[in-house]
PDB file of C-alpha atoms in Angstrom:
ATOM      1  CA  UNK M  21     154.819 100.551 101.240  1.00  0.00           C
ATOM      2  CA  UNK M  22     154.274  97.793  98.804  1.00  0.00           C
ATOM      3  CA  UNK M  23     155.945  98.352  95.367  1.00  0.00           C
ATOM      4  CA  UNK M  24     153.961  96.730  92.260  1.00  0.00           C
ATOM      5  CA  UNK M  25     155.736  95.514  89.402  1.00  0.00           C
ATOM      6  CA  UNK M  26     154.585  94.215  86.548  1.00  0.00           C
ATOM      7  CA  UNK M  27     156.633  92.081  83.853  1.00  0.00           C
ATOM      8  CA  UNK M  28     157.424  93.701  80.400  1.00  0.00           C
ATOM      9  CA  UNK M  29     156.980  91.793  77.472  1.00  0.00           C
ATOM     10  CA  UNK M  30     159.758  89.952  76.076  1.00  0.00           C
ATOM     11  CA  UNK M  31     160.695  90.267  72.738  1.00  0.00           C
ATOM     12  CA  UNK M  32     160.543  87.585  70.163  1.00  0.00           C
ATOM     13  CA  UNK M  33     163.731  85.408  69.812  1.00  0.00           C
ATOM     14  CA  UNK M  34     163.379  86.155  66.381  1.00  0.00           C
ATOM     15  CA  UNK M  35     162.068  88.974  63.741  1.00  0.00           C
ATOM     16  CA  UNK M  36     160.371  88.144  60.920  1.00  0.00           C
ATOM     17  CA  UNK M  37     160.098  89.891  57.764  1.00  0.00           C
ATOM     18  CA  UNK M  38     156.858  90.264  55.834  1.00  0.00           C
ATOM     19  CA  UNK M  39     158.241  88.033  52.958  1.00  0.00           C
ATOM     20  CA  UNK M  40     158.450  85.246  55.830  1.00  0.00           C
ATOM     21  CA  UNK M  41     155.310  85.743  57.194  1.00  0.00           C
ATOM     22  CA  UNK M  42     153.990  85.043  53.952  1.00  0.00           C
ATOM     23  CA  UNK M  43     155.793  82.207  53.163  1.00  0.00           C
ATOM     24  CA  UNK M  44     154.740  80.860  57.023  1.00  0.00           C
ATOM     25  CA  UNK M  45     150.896  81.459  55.498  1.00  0.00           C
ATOM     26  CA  UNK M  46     151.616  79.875  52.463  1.00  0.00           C
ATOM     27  CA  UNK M  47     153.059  76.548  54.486  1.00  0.00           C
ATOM     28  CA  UNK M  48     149.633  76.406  56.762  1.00  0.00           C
ATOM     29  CA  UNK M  49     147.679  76.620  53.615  1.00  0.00           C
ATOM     30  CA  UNK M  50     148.609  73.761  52.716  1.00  0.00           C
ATOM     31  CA  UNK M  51     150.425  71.460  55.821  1.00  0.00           C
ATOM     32  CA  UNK M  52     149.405  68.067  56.462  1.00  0.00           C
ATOM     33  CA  UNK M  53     146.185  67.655  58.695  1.00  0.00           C
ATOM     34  CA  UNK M  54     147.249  68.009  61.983  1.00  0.00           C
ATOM     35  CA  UNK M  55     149.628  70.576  62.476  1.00  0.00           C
ATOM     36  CA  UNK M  56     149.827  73.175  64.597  1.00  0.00           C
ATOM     37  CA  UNK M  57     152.586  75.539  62.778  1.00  0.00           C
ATOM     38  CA  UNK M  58     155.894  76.043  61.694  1.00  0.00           C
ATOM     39  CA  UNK M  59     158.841  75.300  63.883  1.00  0.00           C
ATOM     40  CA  UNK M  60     162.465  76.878  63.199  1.00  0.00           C
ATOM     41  CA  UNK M  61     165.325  75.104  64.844  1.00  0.00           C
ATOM     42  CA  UNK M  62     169.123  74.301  64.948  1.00  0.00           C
ATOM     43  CA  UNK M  63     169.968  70.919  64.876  1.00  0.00           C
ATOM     44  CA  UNK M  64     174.374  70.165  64.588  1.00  0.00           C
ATOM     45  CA  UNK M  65     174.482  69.241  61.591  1.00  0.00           C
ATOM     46  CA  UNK M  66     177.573  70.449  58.611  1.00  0.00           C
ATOM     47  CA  UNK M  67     180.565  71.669  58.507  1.00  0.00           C
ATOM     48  CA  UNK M  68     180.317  74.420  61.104  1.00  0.00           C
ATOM     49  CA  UNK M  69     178.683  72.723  63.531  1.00  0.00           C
ATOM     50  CA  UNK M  70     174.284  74.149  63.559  1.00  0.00           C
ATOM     51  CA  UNK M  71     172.056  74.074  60.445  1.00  0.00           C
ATOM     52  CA  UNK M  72     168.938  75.834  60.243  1.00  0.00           C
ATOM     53  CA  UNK M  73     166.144  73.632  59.922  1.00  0.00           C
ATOM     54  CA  UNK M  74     162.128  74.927  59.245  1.00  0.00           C
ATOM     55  CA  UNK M  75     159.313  72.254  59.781  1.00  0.00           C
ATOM     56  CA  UNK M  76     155.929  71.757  60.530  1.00  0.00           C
ATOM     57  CA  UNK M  77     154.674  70.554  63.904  1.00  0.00           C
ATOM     58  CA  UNK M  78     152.040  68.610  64.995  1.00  0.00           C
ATOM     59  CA  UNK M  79     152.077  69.324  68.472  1.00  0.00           C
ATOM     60  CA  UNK M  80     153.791  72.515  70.383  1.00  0.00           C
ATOM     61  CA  UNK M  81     156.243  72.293  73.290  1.00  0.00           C
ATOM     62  CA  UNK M  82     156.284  73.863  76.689  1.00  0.00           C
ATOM     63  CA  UNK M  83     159.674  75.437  75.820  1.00  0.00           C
ATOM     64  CA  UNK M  84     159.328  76.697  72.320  1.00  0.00           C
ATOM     65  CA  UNK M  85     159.122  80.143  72.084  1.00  0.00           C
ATOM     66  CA  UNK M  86     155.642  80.977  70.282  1.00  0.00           C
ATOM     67  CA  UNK M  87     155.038  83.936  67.607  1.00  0.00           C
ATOM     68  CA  UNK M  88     151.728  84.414  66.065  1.00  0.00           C
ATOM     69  CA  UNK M  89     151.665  85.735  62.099  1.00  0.00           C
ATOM     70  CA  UNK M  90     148.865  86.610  59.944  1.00  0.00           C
ATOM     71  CA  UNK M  91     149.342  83.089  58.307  1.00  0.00           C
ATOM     72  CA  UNK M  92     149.580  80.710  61.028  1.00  0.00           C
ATOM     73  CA  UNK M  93     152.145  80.054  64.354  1.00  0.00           C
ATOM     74  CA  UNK M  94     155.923  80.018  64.126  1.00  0.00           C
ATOM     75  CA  UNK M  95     157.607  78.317  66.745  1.00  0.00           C
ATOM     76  CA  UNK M  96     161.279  78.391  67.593  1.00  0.00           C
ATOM     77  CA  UNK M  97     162.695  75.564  69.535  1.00  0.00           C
ATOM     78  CA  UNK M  98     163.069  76.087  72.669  1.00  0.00           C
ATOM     79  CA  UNK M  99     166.991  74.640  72.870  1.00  0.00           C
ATOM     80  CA  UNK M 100     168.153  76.740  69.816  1.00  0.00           C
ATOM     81  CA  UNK M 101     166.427  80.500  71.317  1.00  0.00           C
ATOM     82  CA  UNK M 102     169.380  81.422  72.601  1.00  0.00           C
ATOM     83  CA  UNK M 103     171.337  80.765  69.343  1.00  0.00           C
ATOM     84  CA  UNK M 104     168.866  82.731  67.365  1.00  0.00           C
ATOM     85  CA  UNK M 105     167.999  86.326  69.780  1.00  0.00           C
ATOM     86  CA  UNK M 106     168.389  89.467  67.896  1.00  0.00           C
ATOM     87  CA  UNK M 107     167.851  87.125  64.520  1.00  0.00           C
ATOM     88  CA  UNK M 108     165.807  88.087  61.412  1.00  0.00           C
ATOM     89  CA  UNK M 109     164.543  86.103  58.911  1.00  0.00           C
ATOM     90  CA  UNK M 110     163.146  86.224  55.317  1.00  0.00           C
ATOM     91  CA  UNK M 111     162.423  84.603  52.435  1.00  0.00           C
ATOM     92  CA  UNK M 112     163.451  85.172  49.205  1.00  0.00           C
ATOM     93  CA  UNK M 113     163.086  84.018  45.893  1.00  0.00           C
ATOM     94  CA  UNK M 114     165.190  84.666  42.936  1.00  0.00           C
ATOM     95  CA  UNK M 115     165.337  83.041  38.833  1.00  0.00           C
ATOM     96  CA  UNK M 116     167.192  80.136  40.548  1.00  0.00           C
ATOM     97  CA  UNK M 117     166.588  79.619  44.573  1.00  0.00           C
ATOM     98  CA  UNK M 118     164.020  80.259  46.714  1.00  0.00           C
ATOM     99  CA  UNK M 119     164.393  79.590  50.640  1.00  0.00           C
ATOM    100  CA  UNK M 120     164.488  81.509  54.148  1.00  0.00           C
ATOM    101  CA  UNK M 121     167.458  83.515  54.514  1.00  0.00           C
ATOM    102  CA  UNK M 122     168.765  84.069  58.562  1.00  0.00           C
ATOM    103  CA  UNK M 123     170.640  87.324  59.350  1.00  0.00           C
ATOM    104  CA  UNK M 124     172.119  86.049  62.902  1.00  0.00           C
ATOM    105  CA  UNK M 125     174.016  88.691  64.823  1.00  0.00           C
ATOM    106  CA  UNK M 126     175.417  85.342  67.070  1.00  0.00           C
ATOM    107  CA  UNK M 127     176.815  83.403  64.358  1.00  0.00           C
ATOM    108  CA  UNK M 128     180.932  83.868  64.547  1.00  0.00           C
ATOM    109  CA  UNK M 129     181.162  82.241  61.064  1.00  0.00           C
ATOM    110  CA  UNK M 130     179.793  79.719  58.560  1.00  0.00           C
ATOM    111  CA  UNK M 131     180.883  77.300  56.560  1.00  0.00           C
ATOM    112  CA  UNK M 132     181.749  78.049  52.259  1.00  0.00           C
ATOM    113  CA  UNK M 133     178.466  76.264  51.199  1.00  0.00           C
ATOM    114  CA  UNK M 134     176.139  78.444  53.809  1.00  0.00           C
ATOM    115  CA  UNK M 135     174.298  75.518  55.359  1.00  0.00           C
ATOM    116  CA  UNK M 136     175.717  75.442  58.498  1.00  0.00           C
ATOM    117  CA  UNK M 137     177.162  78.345  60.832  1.00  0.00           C
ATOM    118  CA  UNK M 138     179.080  78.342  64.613  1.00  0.00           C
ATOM    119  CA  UNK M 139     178.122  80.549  67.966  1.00  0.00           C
TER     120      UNK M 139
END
């Protein structure tokens, strides 16, 4: 008897909200020529130890885990994926700020100013 199994489909590192996705299409509107997306990742950086960090990318790599939006692909870095399952994020925009906003269910703490955050 020969058993079949086929691979399920493995959710996305990371959720994003409809305000993000926007934002995401707004960014591809108007990146430089040559890029390919939008890449999320956590370089050390601050007081805590990782910093979120959103850019755009002229080139994808093999490791980065890929999402498609409406507006455009979203990469995460392929090194910070495991920092960042279960993760949403959003943007938001208020009288005074306006940036993406990460609800990480990995982060143990972060630091008083909110730029940086520990696993």
């Amino acid at each position: 008897m020969t058993t079949v199994t086929t691979p399920r489909q493995r959710p996305a590192a990371l959720l994003l909200t409809p305000a993000a996705e926007a934002r995401i299409a707004a960014l591809m509107a108007k990146a430089p020529e040559g890029t390919v997306g939008v890449k999320l990742s956590t370089p050390r950086r601050g007081c805590s130890g990782l910093a979120y960090s959103v850019d755009y990318v002229a080139e994808a790599k093999p490791l980065d885990e890929k999402i498609e939006t409406p507006g455009g692909t979203f990469f995460v870095d392929g090194a910070s994926v495991l920092y960042l399952i279960g993760s949403t994020m959003d943007w938001v925009e208020d009288d005074f700020t306006a940036g993406f906003v990460f609800t990480n269910p990995n982060a143990k703490g972060t630091c008083g100013c909110g730029e940086s955050f520990m696993v």
